[in-house]
XYZ file of C-alpha atoms in Angstrom:
643
model
C 43.085 52.884 114.707
C 41.808 56.390 113.892
C 43.249 58.470 111.062
C 44.715 60.838 113.655
C 46.487 57.980 115.421
C 47.722 56.585 112.120
C 49.170 59.944 111.137
C 50.909 60.423 114.472
C 52.783 57.135 114.157
C 53.175 56.685 110.407
C 56.148 57.306 108.146
C 55.763 58.851 104.686
C 55.623 55.414 102.910
C 53.017 54.236 105.429
C 50.944 57.381 104.932
C 51.059 56.820 101.186
C 49.863 53.264 101.815
C 46.971 54.490 103.975
C 46.091 57.095 101.362
C 46.015 54.488 98.618
C 43.645 52.337 100.671
C 41.344 55.211 101.732
C 38.170 55.629 99.676
C 36.294 58.265 101.658
C 37.149 61.809 100.564
C 37.335 63.041 104.144
C 39.845 60.333 105.047
C 41.856 61.033 101.909
C 41.881 64.767 102.703
C 43.275 64.031 106.164
C 46.126 61.871 104.848
C 46.851 64.312 102.003
C 47.122 67.194 104.477
C 49.708 65.319 106.541
C 51.704 64.226 103.500
C 51.761 67.756 102.127
C 53.370 69.040 105.335
C 56.442 67.150 104.095
C 56.047 67.103 100.302
C 55.619 70.874 100.006
C 59.303 71.176 100.924
C 60.734 67.902 99.653
C 58.763 66.737 96.610
C 57.104 69.554 94.609
C 55.835 67.210 91.878
C 54.007 64.923 94.330
C 52.749 67.947 96.255
C 51.238 69.336 93.066
C 49.496 66.010 92.344
C 47.965 65.828 95.830
C 46.822 69.460 95.791
C 45.146 68.926 92.413
C 43.387 65.775 93.625
C 42.064 67.409 96.808
C 40.927 70.507 94.902
C 38.842 68.314 92.562
C 36.502 67.097 95.326
C 37.017 69.734 98.026
C 33.483 71.129 97.704
C 31.994 67.675 98.202
C 33.652 67.310 101.609
C 32.184 70.632 102.803
C 34.449 70.869 105.851
C 35.757 74.368 106.792
C 38.833 72.890 108.494
C 39.836 70.828 105.454
C 39.104 73.730 103.104
C 41.188 76.086 105.235
C 44.134 73.674 105.237
C 43.839 73.231 101.468
C 44.049 76.972 100.803
C 46.877 77.406 103.317
C 48.932 74.570 101.816
C 48.177 75.790 98.283
C 49.527 79.211 99.263
C 52.720 77.637 100.619
C 53.130 75.637 97.400
C 52.679 78.740 95.219
C 55.101 80.762 97.355
C 57.717 78.010 97.108
C 57.091 77.876 93.341
C 57.610 81.669 93.000
C 53.962 82.160 91.933
C 53.254 84.943 94.374
C 50.051 86.261 92.748
C 48.441 82.815 92.982
C 49.701 82.450 96.548
C 47.989 85.696 97.518
C 44.647 84.515 96.084
C 44.847 81.294 98.125
C 45.846 83.263 101.211
C 42.893 85.622 100.918
C 40.539 82.634 100.840
C 42.337 81.002 103.768
C 42.384 84.156 105.897
C 38.661 84.654 105.345
C 37.994 81.131 106.639
C 40.509 81.400 109.496
C 38.917 84.611 110.775
C 35.632 82.788 111.380
C 36.735 79.246 112.211
C 40.526 79.012 112.382
C 42.813 78.828 115.392
C 45.186 81.565 116.489
C 48.047 79.389 115.224
C 46.480 79.131 111.765
C 45.712 82.848 111.620
C 49.287 83.725 112.609
C 50.826 81.355 110.058
C 48.610 82.764 107.310
C 49.626 86.337 108.116
C 53.297 85.330 107.921
C 52.750 83.477 104.632
C 50.956 86.538 103.260
C 54.023 88.566 104.196
C 56.106 86.256 101.947
C 54.146 86.903 98.769
C 53.763 90.631 99.476
C 57.490 91.085 100.191
C 58.419 89.335 96.954
C 56.028 91.648 95.102
C 57.740 94.656 96.754
C 54.590 95.507 98.745
C 56.731 96.138 101.810
C 54.272 98.309 103.738
C 51.486 95.728 103.367
C 53.936 92.975 104.303
C 54.849 94.890 107.456
C 51.185 95.116 108.431
C 50.897 91.342 108.094
C 53.757 90.912 110.558
C 52.147 93.385 112.968
C 48.879 91.429 112.860
C 50.813 88.194 113.416
C 52.601 89.728 116.396
C 49.285 90.858 117.910
C 47.972 87.314 117.594
C 51.139 85.944 119.180
C 50.645 88.163 122.225
C 47.625 85.980 122.992
C 49.389 82.755 122.055
C 53.170 83.099 122.456
C 55.099 80.637 120.284
C 58.862 80.861 119.875
C 58.917 79.126 116.482
C 56.323 81.528 115.081
C 58.298 84.389 116.616
C 61.399 83.179 114.760
C 59.458 83.051 111.499
C 58.116 86.562 112.075
C 61.636 87.860 112.719
C 62.861 86.109 109.567
C 60.114 87.763 107.500
C 60.851 91.134 109.040
C 64.494 90.590 108.136
C 63.522 90.223 104.477
C 61.526 93.456 104.592
C 64.630 95.194 105.964
C 66.706 93.484 103.263
C 64.482 94.754 100.451
C 64.616 98.281 101.871
C 68.428 98.009 102.286
C 68.349 98.433 106.063
C 71.294 96.131 106.533
C 71.935 96.413 110.274
C 68.296 95.827 111.155
C 68.099 92.915 108.715
C 71.150 91.193 110.217
C 69.800 91.736 113.740
C 66.397 90.253 112.845
C 67.929 87.239 111.061
C 70.327 86.498 113.943
C 67.525 86.791 116.499
C 65.463 84.294 114.513
C 68.481 81.983 114.178
C 69.122 82.021 117.942
C 65.486 81.339 118.836
C 65.377 78.222 116.647
C 68.882 77.114 117.635
C 68.108 77.119 121.364
C 64.545 75.850 121.117
C 63.805 72.807 123.256
C 60.927 71.818 120.997
C 61.431 69.458 118.104
C 62.012 71.396 114.893
C 59.588 70.738 112.062
C 60.500 70.653 108.384
C 59.076 74.169 108.109
C 61.463 75.251 110.879
C 64.403 73.752 108.990
C 63.249 75.626 105.888
C 63.123 78.785 107.998
C 66.787 78.186 108.923
C 67.685 78.134 105.217
C 65.744 81.374 104.669
C 67.632 83.017 107.522
C 71.027 82.043 106.089
C 69.950 82.974 102.556
C 68.769 86.348 103.823
C 72.075 86.930 105.606
C 73.893 85.965 102.402
C 71.952 88.541 100.409
C 72.584 91.247 103.015
C 76.320 90.525 102.975
C 76.264 90.592 99.161
C 74.686 94.048 99.208
C 77.360 95.106 101.705
C 80.103 93.680 99.370
C 81.239 91.255 102.070
C 81.454 88.282 99.733
C 83.307 85.901 102.081
C 80.515 86.196 104.656
C 77.917 85.840 101.923
C 79.539 82.620 100.686
C 79.553 81.155 104.212
C 75.873 82.000 104.741
C 74.766 80.597 101.371
C 76.834 77.454 101.987
C 75.022 76.887 105.315
C 71.657 77.269 103.585
C 72.621 74.771 100.873
C 74.022 72.242 103.358
C 70.853 72.318 105.456
C 68.670 72.136 102.364
C 70.479 69.006 101.252
C 70.501 67.509 104.751
C 66.716 67.721 105.065
C 65.891 67.088 101.409
C 64.379 70.530 100.770
C 64.280 69.889 97.041
C 61.654 72.542 96.328
C 64.232 75.312 96.714
C 67.443 73.435 95.923
C 68.074 75.372 92.674
C 67.741 78.632 94.611
C 70.290 77.571 97.254
C 72.743 76.445 94.546
C 72.317 79.591 92.437
C 72.791 81.864 95.457
C 76.067 80.160 96.365
C 77.249 80.096 92.742
C 76.564 83.814 92.305
C 78.339 84.649 95.566
C 81.430 82.737 94.406
C 81.243 84.519 91.042
C 81.147 87.889 92.825
C 84.266 86.807 94.722
C 86.034 85.904 91.431
C 86.033 82.165 92.248
C 84.889 81.198 88.762
C 85.704 77.480 88.803
C 83.780 76.864 92.034
C 80.978 79.134 90.854
C 80.710 77.100 87.637
C 80.268 73.918 89.662
C 77.304 75.185 91.694
C 75.682 77.040 88.808
C 75.877 73.894 86.675
C 74.169 71.932 89.449
C 71.507 74.632 89.816
C 70.742 74.431 86.089
C 70.646 70.628 86.232
C 67.746 70.707 88.705
C 65.648 72.085 85.809
C 63.565 74.336 88.045
C 60.967 75.414 85.506
C 58.974 77.193 88.213
C 61.403 80.083 88.115
C 62.493 80.801 84.552
C 64.200 83.983 85.653
C 66.389 82.057 88.126
C 67.195 79.440 85.473
C 68.003 82.049 82.816
C 70.240 84.086 85.137
C 72.058 80.946 86.320
C 72.781 79.955 82.715
C 73.944 83.489 81.835
C 76.176 83.658 84.919
C 77.646 80.274 84.052
C 78.392 81.689 80.613
C 80.217 84.603 82.268
C 82.269 82.145 84.366
C 83.255 80.305 81.191
C 84.332 83.610 79.596
C 86.577 84.277 82.606
C 88.062 80.809 82.124
C 88.455 81.446 78.359
C 86.074 78.599 77.510
C 84.448 80.603 74.747
C 82.508 77.871 72.936
C 80.942 76.677 76.191
C 80.169 80.298 77.065
C 78.436 80.888 73.716
C 76.268 77.814 74.249
C 75.184 79.075 77.668
C 74.490 82.590 76.373
C 72.294 81.218 73.586
C 70.243 79.125 76.035
C 69.884 82.054 78.396
C 68.845 84.362 75.558
C 66.054 81.985 74.527
C 64.670 81.988 78.063
C 64.919 85.769 78.385
C 63.147 86.287 75.049
C 60.190 84.346 76.434
C 60.022 86.893 79.277
C 59.225 89.804 76.947
C 59.982 93.443 77.622
C 60.867 92.826 81.283
C 64.072 91.128 80.143
C 65.500 93.817 77.797
C 68.279 94.695 80.228
C 69.290 91.036 80.569
C 69.253 90.625 76.786
C 71.550 93.628 76.523
C 73.894 91.948 79.023
C 73.949 88.777 76.889
C 75.054 90.791 73.847
C 77.606 92.581 76.011
C 79.129 89.207 76.980
C 79.169 88.123 73.306
C 80.962 91.310 72.358
C 83.600 90.576 74.965
C 84.136 87.064 73.554
C 84.629 88.459 70.032
C 86.921 91.209 71.298
C 89.114 88.648 73.061
C 89.172 86.670 69.804
C 90.265 89.946 68.173
C 87.246 89.984 65.851
C 86.492 93.661 66.501
C 83.861 94.057 63.790
C 81.781 91.249 65.327
C 82.355 92.705 68.790
C 81.066 96.095 67.588
C 78.023 94.419 66.007
C 77.144 92.723 69.287
C 77.606 95.972 71.201
C 75.328 97.775 68.772
C 72.691 95.090 69.367
C 73.284 95.464 73.096
C 72.687 99.202 72.691
C 69.310 98.556 71.031
C 68.211 96.282 73.882
C 69.526 98.787 76.418
C 67.542 101.593 74.801
C 64.372 99.497 75.049
C 65.136 98.734 78.686
C 65.440 102.459 79.423
C 68.471 101.733 81.582
C 71.048 104.576 81.427
C 73.578 102.399 83.280
C 73.581 99.673 80.606
C 73.458 102.270 77.822
C 76.493 103.998 79.350
C 78.434 100.718 79.602
C 77.656 99.860 75.968
C 78.636 103.345 74.704
C 81.917 103.285 76.632
C 82.873 99.899 75.208
C 81.904 101.027 71.694
C 84.089 104.116 72.038
C 87.079 101.927 72.986
C 86.525 99.457 70.132
C 86.006 102.207 67.536
C 89.252 103.783 68.710
C 91.046 100.421 68.313
C 89.782 100.120 64.725
C 90.896 103.693 63.947
C 87.344 105.049 63.513
C 87.947 108.064 65.754
C 84.838 109.990 64.657
C 82.633 107.055 65.664
C 84.671 106.734 68.863
C 84.144 110.442 69.635
C 80.387 110.184 69.026
C 80.187 107.059 71.176
C 82.117 108.888 73.911
C 79.630 111.785 73.788
C 76.775 109.277 74.011
C 78.506 107.659 76.972
C 78.781 110.996 78.797
C 75.103 111.683 78.166
C 74.026 108.279 79.480
C 76.435 108.527 82.407
C 74.887 111.821 83.490
C 71.398 110.362 83.072
C 72.422 107.354 85.140
C 73.862 109.526 87.899
C 70.685 111.635 87.951
C 68.557 108.480 88.071
C 70.727 107.027 90.817
C 70.372 110.241 92.830
C 66.582 110.150 92.489
C 66.563 106.482 93.480
C 68.808 107.255 96.446
C 66.489 110.046 97.581
C 63.488 107.746 97.299
C 65.281 105.085 99.294
C 66.015 107.640 102.001
C 62.390 108.801 101.978
C 61.105 105.241 102.172
C 63.586 104.492 104.930
C 62.430 107.529 106.914
C 58.774 106.557 106.406
C 59.473 103.007 107.516
C 61.361 104.216 110.577
C 58.513 106.609 111.367
C 55.953 103.806 111.080
C 57.988 101.614 113.402
C 58.393 104.435 115.923
C 54.663 105.112 115.738
C 53.875 101.413 116.238
C 56.157 101.261 119.266
C 54.633 104.480 120.579
C 51.137 103.065 120.127
C 52.102 99.977 122.104
C 53.609 102.111 124.856
C 50.647 104.468 124.950
C 48.211 101.551 125.035
C 50.072 100.054 128.005
C 50.230 103.364 129.837
C 46.579 104.154 129.138
C 45.499 100.722 130.279
C 47.330 101.174 133.576
C 45.960 104.686 134.042
C 42.462 103.482 133.147
C 42.624 100.707 135.715
C 43.936 103.080 138.375
C 41.161 105.557 137.595
C 38.536 102.818 137.346
C 37.068 102.959 140.846
C 35.507 106.298 141.713
C 36.542 107.285 145.275
C 32.936 108.314 146.023
C 31.776 104.821 145.107
C 34.381 103.218 147.384
C 33.540 105.570 150.243
C 29.769 105.054 149.908
C 30.130 101.272 149.767
C 32.300 101.114 152.861
C 30.118 103.669 154.669
C 26.991 101.620 153.934
C 28.658 98.411 155.089
C 29.715 100.194 158.275
C 26.076 101.216 158.813
C 24.960 97.576 158.588
C 27.607 96.669 161.151
C 26.618 99.460 163.543
C 22.939 98.432 163.367
C 24.001 94.887 164.157
C 22.850 93.598 160.735
C 25.898 91.359 160.534
C 24.623 89.015 157.829
C 23.878 91.861 155.392
C 27.193 93.540 156.235
C 29.028 90.250 155.625
C 27.181 89.664 152.345
C 28.052 93.042 150.827
C 31.534 93.133 152.286
C 32.189 89.842 150.437
C 30.799 91.297 147.190
C 32.836 94.454 147.638
C 35.977 92.378 148.272
C 35.235 90.321 145.144
C 34.964 93.491 143.064
C 38.274 94.790 144.411
C 39.941 91.423 143.828
C 38.671 91.325 140.235
C 39.992 94.812 139.527
C 43.419 93.840 140.894
C 43.506 90.527 139.011
C 42.757 92.242 135.715
C 45.546 94.839 135.974
C 48.081 92.657 134.134
C 45.637 91.280 131.559
C 45.214 92.874 128.152
C 41.990 90.962 127.429
C 39.416 89.215 129.628
C 36.402 87.166 128.590
C 33.113 88.919 127.923
C 31.708 86.670 130.640
C 34.184 88.116 133.177
C 33.469 91.659 132.015
C 29.722 91.124 132.481
C 30.278 89.563 135.919
C 32.404 92.539 136.963
C 29.782 95.041 135.744
C 26.985 93.069 137.402
C 28.837 93.103 140.735
C 29.489 96.810 140.380
C 25.814 97.568 139.601
C 24.561 95.265 142.354
C 26.642 97.095 144.943
C 25.371 100.441 143.662
C 21.786 99.192 143.745
C 21.874 97.909 147.304
C 24.362 100.208 148.981
C 23.552 103.528 147.285
C 20.008 103.258 145.926
C 18.477 101.137 148.710
C 17.420 98.539 146.166
C 15.711 101.064 143.878
C 18.156 100.735 140.970
C 17.114 98.131 138.414
C 19.552 96.722 135.871
C 19.330 94.468 132.845
C 22.261 92.950 130.932
C 21.327 91.341 127.621
C 23.654 89.303 125.410
C 22.755 88.209 121.860
C 22.602 84.463 121.338
C 25.297 84.831 118.643
C 27.878 85.816 121.264
C 29.768 83.152 123.199
C 30.580 84.987 126.411
C 33.191 82.545 127.644
C 35.450 82.655 124.559
C 35.040 86.250 123.349
C 37.822 88.398 124.760
C 37.420 92.154 125.320
C 39.934 94.760 126.533
C 40.125 94.666 130.307
C 37.345 96.576 132.137
C 36.629 98.647 129.040
C 32.969 99.492 129.852
C 33.135 100.276 133.574
C 33.819 104.030 133.134
C 30.698 104.417 130.941
C 28.534 102.425 133.360
C 29.930 104.527 136.194
C 29.020 107.681 134.284
C 25.453 106.454 133.950
C 25.276 105.902 137.721
C 27.195 108.976 138.887
C 25.812 111.532 136.427
C 22.771 110.139 134.641
C 21.047 109.043 137.869
C 22.578 111.675 140.105
C 20.105 113.090 142.598
C 17.477 110.428 141.879
C 16.226 107.798 144.310
C 15.561 105.218 141.626
C 16.576 104.455 138.061
C 17.230 101.822 135.428
C 20.394 100.916 133.523
C 20.404 98.490 130.617
C 23.450 97.048 128.860
C 23.083 95.251 125.504
C 25.821 93.278 123.778
C 25.614 92.315 120.082
C 27.954 91.381 117.223
C 29.302 94.359 115.256
C 31.502 92.421 112.812
C 33.953 89.517 112.922
C 36.467 91.596 114.859
C 34.257 93.610 117.211
C 31.120 93.657 119.333
C 28.721 96.522 120.051
C 27.888 97.406 123.656
C 25.006 99.825 124.303
C 24.565 101.348 127.776
C 21.197 103.045 128.298
C 20.002 104.896 131.406
C 16.697 106.629 132.136
C 18.383 109.451 133.975
C 18.211 113.220 133.804
C 20.106 113.597 130.537
C 23.362 115.314 129.709
C 21.901 118.832 129.507
C 20.636 118.776 133.093
C 23.915 117.249 134.256
C 25.769 120.165 132.642
C 23.397 122.632 134.358
C 23.940 120.946 137.732
C 27.695 121.054 137.247
C 27.490 124.736 136.360
C 25.718 125.453 139.659
C 28.166 123.360 141.664
C 31.459 125.300 142.087
C 33.262 122.072 142.991
C 32.365 120.483 139.641
C 32.717 123.342 137.131
C 36.045 121.994 135.915
C 34.985 118.346 136.174
C 35.949 115.970 133.411
C 35.326 112.242 133.423
C 38.899 110.971 133.472
C 37.814 107.340 133.211
C 35.819 107.812 130.002
C 38.432 110.167 128.557
C 41.197 107.617 129.063
C 39.005 104.753 127.813
C 38.128 106.675 124.645
C 41.820 107.250 123.948
C 42.451 103.583 124.653
C 39.742 102.541 122.168
C 41.128 104.933 119.557
C 44.593 103.413 119.948
C 43.178 99.906 119.582
C 41.252 101.023 116.497
C 44.350 102.594 114.924
C 46.456 99.500 115.514
C 43.833 97.091 114.144
C 42.110 99.238 111.467
C 38.827 98.097 113.012
C 36.621 101.014 111.904
C 36.292 102.844 108.626
C 37.910 106.258 108.172
C 35.916 108.856 110.135
C 34.067 106.352 112.335
C 34.290 106.757 116.107
C 34.469 103.909 118.632
C 32.074 105.690 121.044
C 28.773 107.413 120.183
C 26.671 109.206 122.832
C 23.003 110.094 122.189
C 20.438 111.970 124.277
C 17.056 110.287 124.761
C 13.698 112.114 124.957
C 10.162 111.077 125.793
C 7.081 111.723 123.626
C 6.777 115.212 125.103
C 10.358 116.097 124.204
C 11.636 115.935 127.780
C 15.014 114.415 128.595
C 14.624 110.695 129.237
C 18.178 109.492 129.659
C 21.345 108.787 127.675
C 22.475 106.077 125.264
C 26.177 105.223 124.869
C 27.267 102.897 122.050
C 30.791 101.448 122.251
C 32.467 99.402 119.483
C 34.853 97.029 121.235
C 37.605 95.005 119.486
C 37.504 91.314 120.414
C 39.790 88.299 120.467
C 38.894 84.609 120.440
C 40.155 83.298 123.780
C 39.372 79.671 122.917
C 42.230 79.696 120.409
C 44.890 80.849 122.840
């Protein structure tokens, strides 16, 4: 039985058995990859062991597919472990490999995983671009489960930018797609369900709808437990505990926060520290002061390890301690803790916390009869309150600006899609020059009238094939380079035999590096430029030559060069100037195609700033006379073999 067959039929214990027996690194890599598809979500410790083992001998295997899977699974592990910087490094390596040798599915998944780490690092614009690239890939290879994941990730971008309605809509769309899917749901799909519910819970929390938040977080936790998603169990528990705390359900909150702490999730010290601190707050509300003090001490130790980023949290710890002492009526100790809280708050540069501390100090000083200190604390409170309000206003303005920018980007993206569709349709409608159609049919009619039926039949069939191809391609965004070349060859052959009496020679050259059958190019993208070479470059001549060369430009584009030995652009302009019917002539086909290429370039960032997708050069002979025209077109490509 092959490794592939073993994997398809084996359970996790059986796969572990096969792995233990395997001695060849390639075989071990195959079994490890399959095991990690489960362990990444259910057993972080075992996942870490297997990743470390495979990394140790990865170079010896020297297999791009295995290396790609290793980097992709490493990125997932780091994302699940909250190590987003490390995840991004793995993703960059994986994306580089996937671009050259990966499938569309792998490329799409990597873009979505990259969105995870970028969103959690607040790089929302970059995260949005990842989703856009994933969506472009999915247009070639539609997949409802990937679509659900993309919607989920977009929901989190909306969540972080506080666009609540859009976030809810995206999350619910993703939920419905997975809920009604007829395909079997993978463990990653089940994890996506928990992300959707967790995202909804966070949106409802921001909207102060705590009952809805509790329901959403409960669903995430229940599913996480049902499918053994242990890698994020502490997160599910902490989310639900915090939601219950916000809803003043302190006993229930204590239960879930205690369980979250018991998972000992060392991967996220911040989550652990906040869970312990929040449990301490719940104990304060229940008047369990000794238990609360124990929790606050543990939380403080974790926050101190975090350095200056945790000053605000350390201030909150002291604030809670002050409250405990105040409720014990030990006002001097309460004041001491508030003063310490004030020092941490000053280091945190948080006017909100500073204002809260000053207000509480003013009240406690007043209770002790120290009215001067109370007055000074009240003045300090007013100062910090005003600073906080000013800061909040600035933050609010920035949020509005960012929201407007994000909305503008989305409108522009939608407009680009619409324009691309409209331009493609207009380009296809304008593709066939009426003069070309008339001349072809007129020539065929001449063969018929001279009783040359076989020649008439031959070229009528070729003409019909060209028309059929143009109609078939109307609804396609991309066709293979092979089909594009066949279309151009048919077009040039008809011109040669029906317009130039066999005196037009053509040559189409394709670099060996290009695989014509799997490289996809935008539909009929070169025909307007070839037509220009025929209609204008060779206009008025009885013979001529057109050459088309295709070569690789980069991993995302090819270069097409169309060269004619015609009269040159200057003479064409002079002829148009003398022809009253052509003085206002503009090549609509090339104009529309250029706009189409520019839109494709803008949506894919294919070229560097300032570069143009089309370059036209005049050619001259050794005597300086016009010797034709050279048109270079940079064409974005897609790998059709992966769709």
